[in-house]
Coordinates of C-alpha atoms in Angstrom, one line a residue:
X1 CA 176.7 90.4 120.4
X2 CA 174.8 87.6 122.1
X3 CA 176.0 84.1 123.0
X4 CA 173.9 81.8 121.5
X5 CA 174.7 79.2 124.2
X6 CA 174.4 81.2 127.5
X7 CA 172.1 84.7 126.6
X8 CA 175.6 86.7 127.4
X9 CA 176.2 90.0 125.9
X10 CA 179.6 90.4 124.6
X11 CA 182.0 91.9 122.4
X12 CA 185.1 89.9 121.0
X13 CA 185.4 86.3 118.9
X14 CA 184.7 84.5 122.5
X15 CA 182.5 84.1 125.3
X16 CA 183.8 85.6 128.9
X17 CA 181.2 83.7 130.7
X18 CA 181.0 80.0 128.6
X19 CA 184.0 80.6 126.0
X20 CA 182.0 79.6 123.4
X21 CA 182.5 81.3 119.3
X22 CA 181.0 84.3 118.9
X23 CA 178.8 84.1 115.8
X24 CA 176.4 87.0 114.3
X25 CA 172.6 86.6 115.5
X26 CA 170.7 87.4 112.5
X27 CA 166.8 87.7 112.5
X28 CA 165.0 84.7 110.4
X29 CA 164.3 85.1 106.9
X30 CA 160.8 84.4 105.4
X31 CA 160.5 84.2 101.9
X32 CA 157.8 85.6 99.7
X33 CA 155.1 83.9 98.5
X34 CA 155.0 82.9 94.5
X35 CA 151.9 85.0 93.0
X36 CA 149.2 83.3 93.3
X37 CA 150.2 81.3 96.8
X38 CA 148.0 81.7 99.4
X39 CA 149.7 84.0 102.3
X40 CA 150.2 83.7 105.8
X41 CA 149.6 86.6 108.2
X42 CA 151.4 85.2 111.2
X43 CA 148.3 83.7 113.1
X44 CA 148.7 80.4 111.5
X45 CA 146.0 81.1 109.1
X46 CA 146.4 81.6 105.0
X47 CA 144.6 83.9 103.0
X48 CA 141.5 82.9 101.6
X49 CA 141.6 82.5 97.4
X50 CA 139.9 85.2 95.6
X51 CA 136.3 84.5 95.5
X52 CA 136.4 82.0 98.6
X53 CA 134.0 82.6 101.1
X54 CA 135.8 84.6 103.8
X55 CA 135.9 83.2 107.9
X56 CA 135.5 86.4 110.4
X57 CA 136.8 84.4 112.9
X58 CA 133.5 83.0 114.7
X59 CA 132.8 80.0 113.0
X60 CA 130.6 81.5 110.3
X61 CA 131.6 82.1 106.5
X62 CA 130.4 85.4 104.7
X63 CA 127.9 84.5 102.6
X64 CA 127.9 84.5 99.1
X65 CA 127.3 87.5 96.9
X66 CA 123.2 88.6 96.8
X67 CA 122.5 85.7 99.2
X68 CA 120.5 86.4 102.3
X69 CA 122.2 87.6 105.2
X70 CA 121.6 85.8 108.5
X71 CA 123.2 88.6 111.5
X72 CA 123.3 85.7 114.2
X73 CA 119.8 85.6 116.2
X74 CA 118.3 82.9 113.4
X75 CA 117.0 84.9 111.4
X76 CA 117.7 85.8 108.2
X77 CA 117.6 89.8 106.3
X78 CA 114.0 89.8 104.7
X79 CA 114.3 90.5 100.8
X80 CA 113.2 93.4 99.0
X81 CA 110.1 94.5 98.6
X82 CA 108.8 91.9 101.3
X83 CA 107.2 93.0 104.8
X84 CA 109.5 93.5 107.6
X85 CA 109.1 91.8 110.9
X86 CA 109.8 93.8 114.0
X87 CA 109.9 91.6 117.6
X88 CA 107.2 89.2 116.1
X89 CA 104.7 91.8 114.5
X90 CA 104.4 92.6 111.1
X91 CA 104.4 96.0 109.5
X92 CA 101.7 97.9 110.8
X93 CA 102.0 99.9 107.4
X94 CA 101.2 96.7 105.2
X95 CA 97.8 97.3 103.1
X96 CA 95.2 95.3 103.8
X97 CA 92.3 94.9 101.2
X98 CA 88.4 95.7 102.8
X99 CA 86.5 93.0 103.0
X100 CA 83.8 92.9 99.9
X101 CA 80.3 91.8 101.2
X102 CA 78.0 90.3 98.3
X103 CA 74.4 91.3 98.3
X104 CA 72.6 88.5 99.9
X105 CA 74.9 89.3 103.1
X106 CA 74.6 93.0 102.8
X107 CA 70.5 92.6 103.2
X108 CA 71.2 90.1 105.9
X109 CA 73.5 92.7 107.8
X110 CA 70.8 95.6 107.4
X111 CA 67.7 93.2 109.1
X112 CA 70.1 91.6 111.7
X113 CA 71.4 95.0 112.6
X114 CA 68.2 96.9 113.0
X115 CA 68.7 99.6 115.7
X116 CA 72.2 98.8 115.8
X117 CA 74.4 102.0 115.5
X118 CA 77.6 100.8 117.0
X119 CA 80.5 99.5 114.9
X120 CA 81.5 99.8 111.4
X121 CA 79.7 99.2 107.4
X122 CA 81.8 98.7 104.6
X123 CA 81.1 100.9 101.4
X124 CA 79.4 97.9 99.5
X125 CA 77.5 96.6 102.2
X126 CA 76.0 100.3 102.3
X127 CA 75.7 100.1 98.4
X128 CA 74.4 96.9 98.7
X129 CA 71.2 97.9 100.7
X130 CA 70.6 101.0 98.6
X131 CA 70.4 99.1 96.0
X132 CA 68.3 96.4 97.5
X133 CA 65.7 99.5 99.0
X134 CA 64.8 101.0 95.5
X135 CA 64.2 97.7 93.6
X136 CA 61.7 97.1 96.1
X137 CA 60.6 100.6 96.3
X138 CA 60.2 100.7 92.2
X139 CA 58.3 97.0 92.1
X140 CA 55.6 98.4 94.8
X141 CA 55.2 102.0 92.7
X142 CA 55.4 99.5 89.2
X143 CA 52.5 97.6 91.3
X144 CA 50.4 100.8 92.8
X145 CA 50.5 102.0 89.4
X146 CA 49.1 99.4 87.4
X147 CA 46.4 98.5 89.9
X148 CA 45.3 101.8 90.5
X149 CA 45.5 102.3 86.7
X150 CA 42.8 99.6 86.0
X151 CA 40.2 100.8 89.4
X152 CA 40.6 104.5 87.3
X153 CA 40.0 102.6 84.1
X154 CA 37.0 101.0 85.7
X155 CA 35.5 103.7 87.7
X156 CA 35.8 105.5 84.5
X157 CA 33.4 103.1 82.8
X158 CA 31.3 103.3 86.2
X159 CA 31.4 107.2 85.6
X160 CA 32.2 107.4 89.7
X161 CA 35.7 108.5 89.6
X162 CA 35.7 109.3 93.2
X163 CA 36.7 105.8 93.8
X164 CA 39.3 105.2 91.4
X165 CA 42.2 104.5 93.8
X166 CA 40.3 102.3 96.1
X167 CA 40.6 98.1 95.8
X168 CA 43.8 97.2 94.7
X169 CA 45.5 100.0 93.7
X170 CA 45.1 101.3 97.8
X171 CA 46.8 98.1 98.6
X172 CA 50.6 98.6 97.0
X173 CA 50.1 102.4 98.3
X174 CA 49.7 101.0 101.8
X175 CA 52.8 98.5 101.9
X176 CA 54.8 101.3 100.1
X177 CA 54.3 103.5 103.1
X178 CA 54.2 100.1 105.5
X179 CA 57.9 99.4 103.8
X180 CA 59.2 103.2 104.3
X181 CA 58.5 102.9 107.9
X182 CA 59.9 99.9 108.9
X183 CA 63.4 100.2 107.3
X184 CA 63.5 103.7 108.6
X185 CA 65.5 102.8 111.9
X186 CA 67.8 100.2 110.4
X187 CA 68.7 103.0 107.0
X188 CA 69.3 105.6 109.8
X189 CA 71.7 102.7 112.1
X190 CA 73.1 101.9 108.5
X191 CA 74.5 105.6 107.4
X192 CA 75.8 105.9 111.2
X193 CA 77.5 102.7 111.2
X194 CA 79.1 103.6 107.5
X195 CA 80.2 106.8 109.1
X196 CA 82.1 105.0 111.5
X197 CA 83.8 103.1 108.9
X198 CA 85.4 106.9 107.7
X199 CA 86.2 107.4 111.0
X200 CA 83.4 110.0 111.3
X201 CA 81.1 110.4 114.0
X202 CA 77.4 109.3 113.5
X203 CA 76.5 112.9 114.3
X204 CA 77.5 113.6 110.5
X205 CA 74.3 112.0 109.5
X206 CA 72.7 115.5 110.6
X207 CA 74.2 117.2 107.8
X208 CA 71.8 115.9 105.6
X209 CA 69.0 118.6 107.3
X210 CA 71.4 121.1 105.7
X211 CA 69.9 122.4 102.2
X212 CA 72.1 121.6 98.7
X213 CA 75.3 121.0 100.3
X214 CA 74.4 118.4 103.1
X215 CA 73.3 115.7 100.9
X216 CA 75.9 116.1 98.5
X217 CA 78.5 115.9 102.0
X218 CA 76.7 112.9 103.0
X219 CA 77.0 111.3 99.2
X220 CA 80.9 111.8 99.2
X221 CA 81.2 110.3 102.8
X222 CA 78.9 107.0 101.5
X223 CA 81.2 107.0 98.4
X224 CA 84.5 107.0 100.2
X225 CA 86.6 103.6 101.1
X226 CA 87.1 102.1 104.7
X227 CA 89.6 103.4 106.7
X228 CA 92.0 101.0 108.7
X229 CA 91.4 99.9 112.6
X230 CA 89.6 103.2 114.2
X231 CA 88.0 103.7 117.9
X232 CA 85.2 102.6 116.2
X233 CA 86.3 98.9 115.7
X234 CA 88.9 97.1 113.4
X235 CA 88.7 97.2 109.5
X236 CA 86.2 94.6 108.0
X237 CA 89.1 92.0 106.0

Protein backbone atom coordinates (compact mmCIF):
# COMPACT_ATOMS: atom_id res chain seq x y z
CA UNK A 1 0.00 0.00 0.00
CA UNK A 2 1.09 3.55 -0.83
CA UNK A 3 0.71 6.72 1.32
CA UNK A 4 -1.02 9.02 -0.48
CA UNK A 5 0.52 11.93 1.42
CA UNK A 6 4.36 10.94 1.49
CA UNK A 7 4.89 8.10 -1.63
CA UNK A 8 5.65 5.47 1.40
CA UNK A 9 5.19 1.94 0.93
CA UNK A 10 3.52 0.25 3.72
CA UNK A 11 1.53 -2.30 5.12
CA UNK A 12 -0.96 -1.75 8.18
CA UNK A 13 -4.05 0.98 8.78
CA UNK A 14 -1.11 3.80 9.41
CA UNK A 15 1.75 5.41 7.97
CA UNK A 16 5.34 4.61 9.76
CA UNK A 17 6.93 7.55 8.22
CA UNK A 18 3.83 10.52 8.31
CA UNK A 19 1.14 8.45 10.35
CA UNK A 20 -1.30 9.27 8.13
CA UNK A 21 -4.75 6.59 7.16
CA UNK A 22 -3.90 4.14 5.03
CA UNK A 23 -6.55 4.09 2.25
CA UNK A 24 -6.66 1.70 -0.98
CA UNK A 25 -5.03 3.46 -4.22
CA UNK A 26 -7.30 2.50 -6.95
CA UNK A 27 -6.57 3.29 -10.63
CA UNK A 28 -9.12 6.02 -12.19
CA UNK A 29 -12.21 5.01 -13.82
CA UNK A 30 -13.23 6.17 -17.30
CA UNK A 31 -16.54 5.61 -18.39
CA UNK A 32 -17.64 4.54 -21.77
CA UNK A 33 -18.88 6.59 -24.26
CA UNK A 34 -22.92 6.49 -25.11
CA UNK A 35 -23.18 5.02 -28.86
CA UNK A 36 -22.98 7.46 -30.94
CA UNK A 37 -20.45 9.93 -28.69
CA UNK A 38 -17.51 10.77 -30.31
CA UNK A 39 -14.36 8.89 -28.50
CA UNK A 40 -11.26 9.99 -27.09
CA UNK A 41 -8.02 8.04 -27.78
CA UNK A 42 -5.98 9.55 -25.03
CA UNK A 43 -4.06 12.29 -27.17
CA UNK A 44 -6.64 14.87 -26.42
CA UNK A 45 -8.25 14.41 -29.70
CA UNK A 46 -12.08 12.78 -30.41
CA UNK A 47 -12.87 10.68 -33.11
CA UNK A 48 -13.98 12.11 -36.15
CA UNK A 49 -18.06 11.36 -36.92
CA UNK A 50 -18.69 8.84 -39.65
CA UNK A 51 -18.39 10.45 -42.89
CA UNK A 52 -16.26 13.56 -41.53
CA UNK A 53 -13.30 14.31 -43.29
CA UNK A 54 -10.45 12.60 -41.37
CA UNK A 55 -7.13 14.97 -40.01
CA UNK A 56 -3.69 12.67 -40.46
CA UNK A 57 -2.19 14.86 -38.26
CA UNK A 58 -0.38 17.50 -40.64
CA UNK A 59 -2.77 20.03 -41.00
CA UNK A 60 -4.45 18.62 -44.03
CA UNK A 61 -7.97 16.78 -44.16
CA UNK A 62 -8.47 13.69 -46.46
CA UNK A 63 -10.31 14.69 -49.12
CA UNK A 64 -13.56 13.75 -49.98
CA UNK A 65 -14.63 10.59 -51.74
CA UNK A 66 -13.76 10.69 -55.90
CA UNK A 67 -12.21 14.20 -55.29
CA UNK A 68 -8.76 14.89 -56.64
CA UNK A 69 -6.00 14.00 -54.62
CA UNK A 70 -3.29 16.66 -53.97
CA UNK A 71 0.03 14.35 -52.36
CA UNK A 72 1.72 17.77 -50.99
CA UNK A 73 4.15 19.30 -53.82
CA UNK A 74 0.93 21.56 -55.23
CA UNK A 75 -0.15 19.53 -57.42
CA UNK A 76 -2.92 17.66 -57.69
CA UNK A 77 -3.56 13.53 -59.15
CA UNK A 78 -4.44 14.12 -62.97
CA UNK A 79 -7.92 12.43 -63.75
CA UNK A 80 -8.55 9.62 -65.84
CA UNK A 81 -8.09 9.29 -69.12
CA UNK A 82 -6.06 12.83 -69.16
CA UNK A 83 -2.20 13.16 -70.06
CA UNK A 84 0.15 12.66 -67.35
CA UNK A 85 2.84 15.22 -66.49
CA UNK A 86 6.24 13.99 -65.56
CA UNK A 87 8.88 16.88 -64.14
CA UNK A 88 7.21 19.50 -66.46
CA UNK A 89 6.98 17.35 -69.83
CA UNK A 90 4.03 15.81 -71.16
CA UNK A 91 3.59 12.34 -72.26
CA UNK A 92 5.80 11.58 -74.95
CA UNK A 93 3.23 8.81 -75.91
CA UNK A 94 0.27 11.44 -76.48
CA UNK A 95 -0.98 11.29 -80.28
CA UNK A 96 -0.47 14.08 -82.15
CA UNK A 97 -2.52 14.61 -85.43
CA UNK A 98 -0.16 15.40 -88.93
CA UNK A 99 -0.44 18.46 -90.09
CA UNK A 100 -2.93 18.47 -93.31
CA UNK A 101 -1.47 20.80 -96.11
CA UNK A 102 -4.27 22.17 -98.58
CA UNK A 103 -3.42 22.23 -102.26
CA UNK A 104 -2.42 25.66 -102.92
CA UNK A 105 0.43 25.15 -100.17
CA UNK A 106 1.35 21.69 -101.31
CA UNK A 107 2.25 23.38 -105.08
CA UNK A 108 3.92 26.11 -103.19
CA UNK A 109 6.12 23.57 -101.15
CA UNK A 110 7.02 21.53 -104.40
CA UNK A 111 8.44 25.08 -106.37
CA UNK A 112 9.99 26.46 -103.18
CA UNK A 113 11.63 23.20 -102.47
CA UNK A 114 13.11 22.50 -105.85
CA UNK A 115 16.42 20.52 -105.28
CA UNK A 116 15.72 20.28 -101.77
CA UNK A 117 15.99 16.65 -100.48
CA UNK A 118 16.52 17.20 -96.87
CA UNK A 119 13.69 17.06 -94.36
CA UNK A 120 10.26 15.68 -94.24
CA UNK A 121 6.71 15.74 -96.84
CA UNK A 122 3.57 14.86 -95.36
CA UNK A 123 1.34 12.22 -97.31
CA UNK A 124 -1.10 14.94 -98.68
CA UNK A 125 1.37 17.40 -99.53
CA UNK A 126 2.81 14.46 -101.73
CA UNK A 127 -0.84 13.69 -102.92
CA UNK A 128 -1.32 17.09 -103.43
CA UNK A 129 1.40 17.57 -106.14
CA UNK A 130 0.50 14.37 -107.90
CA UNK A 131 -2.52 15.54 -108.32
CA UNK A 132 -1.55 18.97 -109.37
CA UNK A 133 1.22 17.22 -112.15
CA UNK A 134 -1.50 15.21 -114.12
CA UNK A 135 -4.19 17.99 -114.43
CA UNK A 136 -1.53 19.80 -116.04
CA UNK A 137 -0.09 16.98 -117.82
CA UNK A 138 -3.85 15.91 -119.16
CA UNK A 139 -4.82 19.86 -120.18
CA UNK A 140 -1.39 19.97 -122.47
CA UNK A 141 -2.14 16.25 -124.11
CA UNK A 142 -6.21 17.64 -124.18
CA UNK A 143 -4.38 20.72 -126.02
CA UNK A 144 -1.63 18.72 -128.33
CA UNK A 145 -4.53 16.73 -129.33
CA UNK A 146 -6.93 19.03 -130.57
CA UNK A 147 -4.37 21.32 -132.34
CA UNK A 148 -2.70 18.67 -133.94
CA UNK A 149 -6.10 17.22 -134.74
CA UNK A 150 -7.13 20.31 -136.87
CA UNK A 151 -3.09 20.74 -138.79
CA UNK A 152 -3.99 16.66 -139.77
CA UNK A 153 -7.47 17.77 -140.70
CA UNK A 154 -5.99 20.56 -142.73
CA UNK A 155 -3.02 18.90 -144.28
CA UNK A 156 -5.58 16.34 -145.18
CA UNK A 157 -7.49 18.89 -147.28
CA UNK A 158 -3.87 20.08 -148.56
CA UNK A 159 -3.27 16.28 -149.41
CA UNK A 160 0.51 16.98 -147.76
CA UNK A 161 0.15 14.87 -144.70
CA UNK A 162 3.79 15.07 -144.00
CA UNK A 163 3.13 18.22 -142.20
CA UNK A 164 0.22 17.42 -140.15
CA UNK A 165 1.73 17.89 -136.66
CA UNK A 166 3.57 21.02 -137.44
CA UNK A 167 2.00 24.70 -136.26
CA UNK A 168 0.10 24.38 -133.32
CA UNK A 169 -0.28 21.09 -132.62
CA UNK A 170 4.04 20.98 -132.28
CA UNK A 171 3.62 23.70 -129.76
CA UNK A 172 1.54 21.78 -126.65
CA UNK A 173 4.06 18.73 -127.71
CA UNK A 174 6.98 20.98 -126.96
CA UNK A 175 5.74 22.52 -123.38
CA UNK A 176 4.61 18.87 -122.51
CA UNK A 177 8.18 17.72 -122.82
CA UNK A 178 9.45 21.54 -121.50
CA UNK A 179 7.03 20.70 -118.27
CA UNK A 180 8.44 16.99 -117.81
CA UNK A 181 11.77 18.31 -117.58
CA UNK A 182 11.57 20.99 -115.28
CA UNK A 183 9.64 19.32 -112.47
CA UNK A 184 11.85 16.31 -112.83
CA UNK A 185 14.37 17.44 -109.94
CA UNK A 186 11.76 18.83 -107.62
CA UNK A 187 9.34 15.13 -108.11
CA UNK A 188 12.64 13.32 -107.43
CA UNK A 189 13.49 15.90 -103.97
CA UNK A 190 9.62 15.32 -103.36
CA UNK A 191 9.54 11.23 -103.09
CA UNK A 192 12.97 11.54 -101.05
CA UNK A 193 11.65 14.08 -98.77
CA UNK A 194 8.22 11.81 -98.26
CA UNK A 195 10.51 8.93 -97.60
CA UNK A 196 11.88 10.65 -94.87
CA UNK A 197 8.59 11.32 -93.41
CA UNK A 198 8.32 7.07 -93.02
CA UNK A 199 11.47 7.20 -91.58
CA UNK A 200 13.01 5.67 -94.75
CA UNK A 201 16.04 6.60 -96.38
CA UNK A 202 15.89 8.51 -99.73
CA UNK A 203 17.83 5.59 -101.21
CA UNK A 204 14.39 3.80 -101.30
CA UNK A 205 13.48 5.93 -104.24
CA UNK A 206 15.87 3.36 -106.28
CA UNK A 207 13.49 0.72 -105.85
CA UNK A 208 11.42 1.98 -108.41
CA UNK A 209 14.25 0.70 -111.20
CA UNK A 210 13.17 -2.68 -109.83
CA UNK A 211 10.52 -4.36 -112.41
CA UNK A 212 6.62 -5.10 -111.03
CA UNK A 213 7.44 -5.04 -107.45
CA UNK A 214 9.36 -1.69 -107.11
CA UNK A 215 6.66 0.54 -108.01
CA UNK A 216 4.14 -1.08 -106.24
CA UNK A 217 6.87 -0.77 -102.88
CA UNK A 218 7.26 2.74 -103.67
CA UNK A 219 3.17 3.20 -103.97
CA UNK A 220 2.64 1.62 -100.36
CA UNK A 221 5.48 3.87 -98.88
CA UNK A 222 3.70 7.21 -100.68
CA UNK A 223 0.39 5.84 -99.22
CA UNK A 224 1.55 5.33 -95.67
CA UNK A 225 0.94 8.12 -92.76
CA UNK A 226 3.76 10.30 -91.13
CA UNK A 227 5.63 8.84 -88.51
CA UNK A 228 6.39 10.88 -85.28
CA UNK A 229 9.87 13.09 -84.67
CA UNK A 230 12.66 10.96 -86.71
CA UNK A 231 16.47 11.88 -87.42
CA UNK A 232 15.10 13.21 -90.24
CA UNK A 233 13.28 16.20 -88.55
CA UNK A 234 10.17 16.57 -86.17
CA UNK A 235 6.57 15.60 -87.31
CA UNK A 236 4.73 18.31 -89.45
CA UNK A 237 1.60 19.37 -86.71
Amino acid sequence: MICKNCGTNFDGQYCPNCGAKAESASAPQQSAPQYGAPQNFGNGQSAPPYGAPQNFGNGQSAPPYGAPQNFGNGQSAPQYGAPQNFGGQQNGYVHRPTRKIGFGEAVKLFFKNYVNFNGRATRSEYWWVYLFNMIVYTVLSILFSIAGGASLAGAAINGDVSVAYMGAGAIFYVLMILYCIAVFLPSLSLVVRRLHDIDKSGGYIFMGLIPIAGPIILLVYMLTDSTPDNKYGPKKV
